[in-house]
Tab-separated table of C-alpha atoms in Angstrom:
chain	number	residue	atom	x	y	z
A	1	UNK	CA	0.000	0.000	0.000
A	2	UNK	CA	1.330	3.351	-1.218
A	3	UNK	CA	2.392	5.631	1.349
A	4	UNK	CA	0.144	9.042	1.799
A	5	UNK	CA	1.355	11.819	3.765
A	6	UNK	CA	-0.911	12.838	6.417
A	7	UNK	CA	-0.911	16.690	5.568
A	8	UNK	CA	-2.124	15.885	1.671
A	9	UNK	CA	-5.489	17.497	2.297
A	10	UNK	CA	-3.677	20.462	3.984
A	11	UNK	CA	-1.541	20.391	0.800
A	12	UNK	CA	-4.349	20.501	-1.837
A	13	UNK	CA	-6.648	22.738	0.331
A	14	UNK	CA	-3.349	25.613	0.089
A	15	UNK	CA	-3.060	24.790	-3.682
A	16	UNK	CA	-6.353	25.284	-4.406
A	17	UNK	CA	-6.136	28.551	-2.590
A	18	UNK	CA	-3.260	29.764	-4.078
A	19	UNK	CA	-4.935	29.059	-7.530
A	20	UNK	CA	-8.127	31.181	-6.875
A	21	UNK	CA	-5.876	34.014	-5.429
A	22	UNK	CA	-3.657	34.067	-9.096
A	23	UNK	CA	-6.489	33.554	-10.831
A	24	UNK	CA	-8.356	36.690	-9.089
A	25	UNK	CA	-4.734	38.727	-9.514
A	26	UNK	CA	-4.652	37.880	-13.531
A	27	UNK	CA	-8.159	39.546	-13.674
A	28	UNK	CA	-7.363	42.520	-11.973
A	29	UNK	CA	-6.928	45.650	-14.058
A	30	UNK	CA	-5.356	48.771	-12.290
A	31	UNK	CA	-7.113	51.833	-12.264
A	32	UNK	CA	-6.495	53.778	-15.972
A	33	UNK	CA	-7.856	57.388	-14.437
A	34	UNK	CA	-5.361	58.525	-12.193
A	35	UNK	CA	-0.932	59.238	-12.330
A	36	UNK	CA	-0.330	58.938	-8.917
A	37	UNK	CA	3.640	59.988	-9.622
A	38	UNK	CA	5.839	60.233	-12.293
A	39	UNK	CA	5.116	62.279	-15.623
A	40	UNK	CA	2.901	61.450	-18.992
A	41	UNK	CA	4.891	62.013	-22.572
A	42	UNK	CA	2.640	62.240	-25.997
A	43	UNK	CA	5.638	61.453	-28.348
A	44	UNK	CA	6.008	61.680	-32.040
A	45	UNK	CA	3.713	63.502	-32.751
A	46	UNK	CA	0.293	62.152	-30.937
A	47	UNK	CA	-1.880	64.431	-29.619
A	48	UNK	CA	-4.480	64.337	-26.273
A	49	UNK	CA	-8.229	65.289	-26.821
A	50	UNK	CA	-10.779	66.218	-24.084
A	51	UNK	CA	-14.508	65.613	-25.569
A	52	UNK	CA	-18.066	67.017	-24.018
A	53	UNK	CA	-20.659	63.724	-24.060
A	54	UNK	CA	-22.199	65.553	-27.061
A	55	UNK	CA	-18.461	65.408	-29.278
A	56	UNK	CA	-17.758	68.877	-28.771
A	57	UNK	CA	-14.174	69.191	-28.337
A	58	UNK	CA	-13.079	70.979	-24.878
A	59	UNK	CA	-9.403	70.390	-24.936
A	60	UNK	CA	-6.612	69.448	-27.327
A	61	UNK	CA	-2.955	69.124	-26.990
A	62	UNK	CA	-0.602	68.261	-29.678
A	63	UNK	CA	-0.951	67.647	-33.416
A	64	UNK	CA	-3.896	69.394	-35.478
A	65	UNK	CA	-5.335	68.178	-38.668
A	66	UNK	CA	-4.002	68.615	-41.804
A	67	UNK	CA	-5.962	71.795	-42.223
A	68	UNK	CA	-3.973	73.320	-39.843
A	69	UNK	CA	-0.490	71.951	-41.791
A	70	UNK	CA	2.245	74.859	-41.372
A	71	UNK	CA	3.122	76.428	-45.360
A	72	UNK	CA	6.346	73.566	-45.497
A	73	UNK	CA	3.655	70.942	-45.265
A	74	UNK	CA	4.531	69.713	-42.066
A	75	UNK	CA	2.419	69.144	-38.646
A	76	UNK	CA	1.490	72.037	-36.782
A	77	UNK	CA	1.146	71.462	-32.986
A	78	UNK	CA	-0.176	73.228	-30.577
A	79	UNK	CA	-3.204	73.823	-28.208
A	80	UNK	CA	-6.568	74.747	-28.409
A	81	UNK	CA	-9.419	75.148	-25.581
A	82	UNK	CA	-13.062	75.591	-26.593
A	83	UNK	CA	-16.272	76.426	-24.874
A	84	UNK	CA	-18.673	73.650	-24.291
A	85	UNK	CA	-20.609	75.480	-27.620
A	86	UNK	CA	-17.803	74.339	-29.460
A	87	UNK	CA	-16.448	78.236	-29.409
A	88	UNK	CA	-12.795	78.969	-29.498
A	89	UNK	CA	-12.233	80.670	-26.416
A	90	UNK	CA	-7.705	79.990	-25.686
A	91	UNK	CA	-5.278	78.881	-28.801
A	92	UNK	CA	-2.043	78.515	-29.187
A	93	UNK	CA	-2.261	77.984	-33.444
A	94	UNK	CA	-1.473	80.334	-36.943
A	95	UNK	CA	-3.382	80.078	-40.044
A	96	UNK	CA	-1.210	78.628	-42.092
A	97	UNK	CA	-2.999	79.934	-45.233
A	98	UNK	CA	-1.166	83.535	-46.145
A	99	UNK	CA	-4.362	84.100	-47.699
A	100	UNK	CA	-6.207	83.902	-44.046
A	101	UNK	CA	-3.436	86.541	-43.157
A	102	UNK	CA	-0.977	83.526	-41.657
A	103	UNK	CA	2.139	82.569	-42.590
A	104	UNK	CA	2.741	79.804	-39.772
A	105	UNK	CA	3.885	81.548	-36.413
A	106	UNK	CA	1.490	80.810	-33.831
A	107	UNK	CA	-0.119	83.624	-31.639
A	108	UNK	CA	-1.328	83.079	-27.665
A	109	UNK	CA	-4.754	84.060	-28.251
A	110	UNK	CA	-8.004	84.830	-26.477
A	111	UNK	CA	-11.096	84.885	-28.336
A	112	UNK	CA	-14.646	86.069	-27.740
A	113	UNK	CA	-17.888	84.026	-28.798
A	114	UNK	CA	-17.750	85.203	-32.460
A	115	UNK	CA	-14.234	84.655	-33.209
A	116	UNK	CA	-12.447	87.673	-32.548
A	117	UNK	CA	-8.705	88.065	-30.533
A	118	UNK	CA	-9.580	90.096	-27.794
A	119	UNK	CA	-6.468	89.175	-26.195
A	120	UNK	CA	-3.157	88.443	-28.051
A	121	UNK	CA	0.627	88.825	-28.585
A	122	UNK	CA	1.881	89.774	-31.877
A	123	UNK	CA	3.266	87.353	-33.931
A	124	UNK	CA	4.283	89.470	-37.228
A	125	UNK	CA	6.813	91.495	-34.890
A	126	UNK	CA	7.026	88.559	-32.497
A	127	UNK	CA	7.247	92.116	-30.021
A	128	UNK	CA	4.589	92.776	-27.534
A	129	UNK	CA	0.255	93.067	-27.765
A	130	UNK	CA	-1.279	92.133	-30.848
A	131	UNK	CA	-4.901	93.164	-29.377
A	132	UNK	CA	-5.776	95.017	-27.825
A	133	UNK	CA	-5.165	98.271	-29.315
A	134	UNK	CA	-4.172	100.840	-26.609
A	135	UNK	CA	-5.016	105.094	-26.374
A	136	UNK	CA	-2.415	107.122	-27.206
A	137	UNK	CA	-3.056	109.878	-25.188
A	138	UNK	CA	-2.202	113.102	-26.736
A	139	UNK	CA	-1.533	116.329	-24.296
A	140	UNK	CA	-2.300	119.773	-25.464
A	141	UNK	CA	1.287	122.212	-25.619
A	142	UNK	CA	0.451	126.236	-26.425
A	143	UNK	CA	-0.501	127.038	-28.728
A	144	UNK	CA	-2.508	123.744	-29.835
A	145	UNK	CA	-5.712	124.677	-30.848
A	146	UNK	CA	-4.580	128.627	-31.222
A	147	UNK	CA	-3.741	130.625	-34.128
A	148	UNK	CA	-0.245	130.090	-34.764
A	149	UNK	CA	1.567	133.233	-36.988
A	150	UNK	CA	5.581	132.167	-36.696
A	151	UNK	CA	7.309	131.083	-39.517
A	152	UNK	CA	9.422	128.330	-37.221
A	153	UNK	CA	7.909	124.902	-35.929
A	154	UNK	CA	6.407	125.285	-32.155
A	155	UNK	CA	4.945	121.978	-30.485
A	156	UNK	CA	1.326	121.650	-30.237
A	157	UNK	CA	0.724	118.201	-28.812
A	158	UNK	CA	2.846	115.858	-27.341
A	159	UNK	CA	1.964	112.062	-26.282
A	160	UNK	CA	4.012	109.741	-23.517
A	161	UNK	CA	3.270	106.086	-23.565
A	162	UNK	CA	5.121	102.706	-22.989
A	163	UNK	CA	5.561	100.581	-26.015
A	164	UNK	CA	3.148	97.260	-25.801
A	165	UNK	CA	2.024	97.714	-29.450
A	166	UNK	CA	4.113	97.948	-31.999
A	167	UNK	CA	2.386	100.619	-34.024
A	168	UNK	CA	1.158	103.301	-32.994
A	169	UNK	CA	-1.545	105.711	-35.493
A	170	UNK	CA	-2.764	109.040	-34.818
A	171	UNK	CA	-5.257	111.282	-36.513
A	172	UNK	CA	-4.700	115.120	-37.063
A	173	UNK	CA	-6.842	117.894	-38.414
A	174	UNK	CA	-4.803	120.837	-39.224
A	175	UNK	CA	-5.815	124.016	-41.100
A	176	UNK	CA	-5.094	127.627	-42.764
A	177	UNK	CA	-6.385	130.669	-42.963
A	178	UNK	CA	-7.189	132.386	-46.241
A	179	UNK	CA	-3.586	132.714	-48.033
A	180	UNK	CA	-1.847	130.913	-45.420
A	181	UNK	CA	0.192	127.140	-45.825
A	182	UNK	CA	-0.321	124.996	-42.405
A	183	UNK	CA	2.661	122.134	-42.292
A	184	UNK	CA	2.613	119.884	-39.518
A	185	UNK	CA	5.395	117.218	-38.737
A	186	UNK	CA	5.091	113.861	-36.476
A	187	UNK	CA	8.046	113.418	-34.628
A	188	UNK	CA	8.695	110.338	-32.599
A	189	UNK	CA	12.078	109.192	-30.159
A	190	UNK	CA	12.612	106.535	-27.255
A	191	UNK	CA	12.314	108.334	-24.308
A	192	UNK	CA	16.128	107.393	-23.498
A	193	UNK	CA	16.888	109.349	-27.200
A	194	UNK	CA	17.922	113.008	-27.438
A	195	UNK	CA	16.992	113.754	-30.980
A	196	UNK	CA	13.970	113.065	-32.879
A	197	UNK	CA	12.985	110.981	-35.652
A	198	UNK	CA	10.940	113.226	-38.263
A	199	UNK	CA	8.007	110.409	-39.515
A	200	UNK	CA	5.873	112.717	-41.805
A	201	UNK	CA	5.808	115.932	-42.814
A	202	UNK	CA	1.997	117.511	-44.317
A	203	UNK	CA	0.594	120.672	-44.877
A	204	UNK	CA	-2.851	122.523	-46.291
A	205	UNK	CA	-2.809	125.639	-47.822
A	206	UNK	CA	-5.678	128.169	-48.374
A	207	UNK	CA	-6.547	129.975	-51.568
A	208	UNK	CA	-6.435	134.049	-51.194
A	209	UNK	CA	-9.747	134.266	-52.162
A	210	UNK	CA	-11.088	131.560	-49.227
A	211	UNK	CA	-13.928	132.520	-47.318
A	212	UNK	CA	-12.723	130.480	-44.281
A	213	UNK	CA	-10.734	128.320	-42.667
A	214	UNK	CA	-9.128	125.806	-45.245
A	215	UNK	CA	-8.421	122.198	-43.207
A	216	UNK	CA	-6.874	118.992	-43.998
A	217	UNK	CA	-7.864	115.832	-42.011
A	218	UNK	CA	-5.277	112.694	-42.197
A	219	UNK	CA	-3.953	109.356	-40.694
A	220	UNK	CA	-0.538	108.806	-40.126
A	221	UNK	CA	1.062	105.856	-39.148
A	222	UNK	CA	4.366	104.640	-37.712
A	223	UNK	CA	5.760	101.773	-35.960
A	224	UNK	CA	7.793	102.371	-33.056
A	225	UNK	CA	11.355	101.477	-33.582
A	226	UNK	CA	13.654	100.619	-31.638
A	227	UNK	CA	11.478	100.117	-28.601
A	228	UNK	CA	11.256	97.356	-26.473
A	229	UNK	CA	8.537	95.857	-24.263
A	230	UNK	CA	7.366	98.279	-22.179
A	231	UNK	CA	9.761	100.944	-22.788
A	232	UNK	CA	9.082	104.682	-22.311
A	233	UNK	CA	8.467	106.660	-25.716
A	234	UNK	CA	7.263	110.203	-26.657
A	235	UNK	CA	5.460	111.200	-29.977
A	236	UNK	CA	5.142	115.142	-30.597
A	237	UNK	CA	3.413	116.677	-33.203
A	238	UNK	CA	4.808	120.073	-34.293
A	239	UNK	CA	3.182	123.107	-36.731
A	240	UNK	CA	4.063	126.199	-38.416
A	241	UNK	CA	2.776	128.501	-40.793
A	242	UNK	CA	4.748	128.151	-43.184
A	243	UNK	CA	3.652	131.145	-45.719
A	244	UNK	CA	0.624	134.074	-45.533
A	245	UNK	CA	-0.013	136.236	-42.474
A	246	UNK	CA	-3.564	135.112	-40.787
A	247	UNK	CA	-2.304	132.040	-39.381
A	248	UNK	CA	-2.812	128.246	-39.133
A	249	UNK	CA	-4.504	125.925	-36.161
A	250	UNK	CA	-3.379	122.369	-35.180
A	251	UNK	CA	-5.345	119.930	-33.744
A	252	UNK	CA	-4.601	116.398	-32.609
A	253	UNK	CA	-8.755	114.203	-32.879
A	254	UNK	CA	-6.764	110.965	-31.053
A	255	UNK	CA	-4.390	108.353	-31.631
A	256	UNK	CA	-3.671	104.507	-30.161
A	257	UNK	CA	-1.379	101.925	-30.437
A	258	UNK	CA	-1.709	98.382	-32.925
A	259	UNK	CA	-0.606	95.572	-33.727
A	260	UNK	CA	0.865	95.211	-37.130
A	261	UNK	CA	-1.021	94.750	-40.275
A	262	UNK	CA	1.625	93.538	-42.740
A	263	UNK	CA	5.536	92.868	-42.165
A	264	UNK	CA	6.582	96.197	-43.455
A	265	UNK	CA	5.107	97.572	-40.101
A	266	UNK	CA	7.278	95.634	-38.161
A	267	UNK	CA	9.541	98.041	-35.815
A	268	UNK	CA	12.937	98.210	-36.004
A	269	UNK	CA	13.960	95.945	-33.175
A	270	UNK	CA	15.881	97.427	-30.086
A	271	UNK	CA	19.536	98.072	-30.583
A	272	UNK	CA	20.999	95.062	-28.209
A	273	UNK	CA	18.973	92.603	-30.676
A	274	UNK	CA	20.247	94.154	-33.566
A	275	UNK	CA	22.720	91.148	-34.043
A	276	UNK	CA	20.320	88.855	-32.992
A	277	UNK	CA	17.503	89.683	-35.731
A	278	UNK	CA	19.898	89.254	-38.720
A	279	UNK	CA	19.974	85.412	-37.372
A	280	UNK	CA	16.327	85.022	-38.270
A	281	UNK	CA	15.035	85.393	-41.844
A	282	UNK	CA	11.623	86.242	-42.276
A	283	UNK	CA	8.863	83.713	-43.587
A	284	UNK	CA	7.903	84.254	-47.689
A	285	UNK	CA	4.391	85.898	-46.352
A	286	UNK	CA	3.451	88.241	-48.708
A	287	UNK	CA	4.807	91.823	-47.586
A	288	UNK	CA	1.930	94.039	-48.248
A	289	UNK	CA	-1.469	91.552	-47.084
A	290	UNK	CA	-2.364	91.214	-44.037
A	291	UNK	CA	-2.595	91.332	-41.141
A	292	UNK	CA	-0.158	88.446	-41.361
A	293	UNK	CA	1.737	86.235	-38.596
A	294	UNK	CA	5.042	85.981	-40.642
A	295	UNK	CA	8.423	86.888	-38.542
A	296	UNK	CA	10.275	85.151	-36.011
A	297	UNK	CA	10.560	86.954	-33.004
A	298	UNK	CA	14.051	88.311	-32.953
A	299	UNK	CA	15.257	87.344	-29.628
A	300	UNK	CA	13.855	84.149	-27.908
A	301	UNK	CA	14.708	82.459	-24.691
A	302	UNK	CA	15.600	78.520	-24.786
A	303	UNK	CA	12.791	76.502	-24.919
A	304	UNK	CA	11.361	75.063	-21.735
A	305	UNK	CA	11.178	72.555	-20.198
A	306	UNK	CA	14.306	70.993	-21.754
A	307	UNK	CA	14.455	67.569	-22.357
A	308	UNK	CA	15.788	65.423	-19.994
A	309	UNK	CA	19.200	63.920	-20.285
A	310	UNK	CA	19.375	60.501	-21.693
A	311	UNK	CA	20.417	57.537	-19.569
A	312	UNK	CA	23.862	56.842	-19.042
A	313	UNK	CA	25.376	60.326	-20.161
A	314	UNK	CA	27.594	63.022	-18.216
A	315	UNK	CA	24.109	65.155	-17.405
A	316	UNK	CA	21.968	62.127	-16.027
A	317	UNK	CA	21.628	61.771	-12.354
């Protein structure tokens, strides 16, 4: 008679339970809504999407569709965040269509319900606010809005603002009396400039034989060179009359700050980035459409965060 171990129920009774416990293990699944520690990479491309229950797309990170392709063809990533009515409402995106006014540089943007950037930076100067536009407040200097009679240039208005645009427009209406020329010259420096830049010179004259005032109403617009973010400049506008005897008036209707409409509004950048802008060539945009999203900004930190150094290298910890 074979020989049985006394314990061989014991034995099988701890199999079996060993058994149901693996068994219950292999069907376990561990939870696939929560990082607990570590970080999440979307590689190569991929792309993360947050939907409403209807479809509409909240959130998405990453690769867009091939709509959205930059002008070389390739992928354009980036990030877009939408209102539950399937609004736009944050982007980080261009339109990579020139004839959409893009040319492939992406813009921080903040839109309203119809679809217009209430909030963003510029991307055809790559240097400060693309919206909004900003006042230009304009200060009256005697004798603005007085008869002027001399024959030499006197200040009439004079404007002190920090650079978060980069264009600034203003709007003057300027007149003469009856055989009298009015000329009028916008002047513009950085407030850390002693001389002036003369932007435009204009002027109205008035037939002998006028039974009034003869006046001239006109734009002009400038960008502002040489300024950086936030810097302190000063725009003055000056007048004279510059022939007849009954004098000329000068008056200043407003003015604010832009962004830029094409790439031939794009400032000159600040001197210390002088060297650095001739590194970057500017997209082929077209130069007069716009407004257009075309030119690299001219200085630009190093990208962040920074990859992390690869296994077994001098940098890895």
């Amino acid at each position: 008679m074979p020989f049985v171990p006394q314990d061989l129920l014991d034995r099988l009774n701890k199999v079996e339970s060993e058994v149901r416990q693996l068994r219950g293990r292999a069907q376990m699944r561990p939870r696939m809504d929560q990082i607990s520690n570590g970080r999440v990479v979307i590689a190569e491309g991929g792309s993360l999407e947050v939907l409403a229950p209807d479809g509409t797309g909240l959130v998405g990170v990453g690769a867009f569709s091939d709509w959205w392709n930059h002008p070389d063809g390739s992928k354009q990533q980036g990030v877009v965040m939408q209102r539950e009515d399937g609004t736009t409402a944050f982007s980080i995106r261009a339109f990579p269509d020139a004839g959409l006014g893009g040319a492939g540089t992406q813009a921080v943007g903040i839109w309203d319900r119809t679809g217009h950037h209430v909030i963003s930076d510029d991307t055809t100067s790559g240097r400060g606010i693309g919206s909004p536009a900003l006042p230009m407040p304009f200060q009256p200097l005697p004798p603005a809005n007085e008869v002027i009679t001399t024959s030499s240039f006197v200040g009439c208005w004079f404007a002190s603002i920090q650079a978060h645009n980069p264009v600034a427009t203003l709007q003057l209406e300027f007149a003469a009396a009856p055989g009298a020329t009015c000329e009028i010259k916008v002047q513009y420096r950085l407030a850390s400039e002693a001389s002036w830049s003369d932007i435009q010179t204009d002027s109205v004259a008035a037939p002998a034989n006028a039974g009034a005032l003869v006046s001239k109403t006109a734009w002009y617009t400038f960008p502002l060179d040489r300024a950086e973010f936030e810097q302190l400049v000063f725009v003055r506008i000056q007048g004279r009359q510059k022939a007849g005897t009954d004098g000329v008036r000068v008056s200043c209707l407003g003015g604010f700050t832009r962004r830029t409409y094409s790439r031939i509004e794009v400032p000159d950048p600040p001197v210390q980035a002088l060297a650095a802008a001739r590194a970057f060539t500017a997209t082929d945009a077209d130069d007069t459409t716009g407004p257009e999203q075309g030119v690299d900004l001219p200085v630009q930190p190093p990208p962040f965060p920074q990859a992390p150094p690869k296994e077994g290298t001098a940098d890895a910890s």
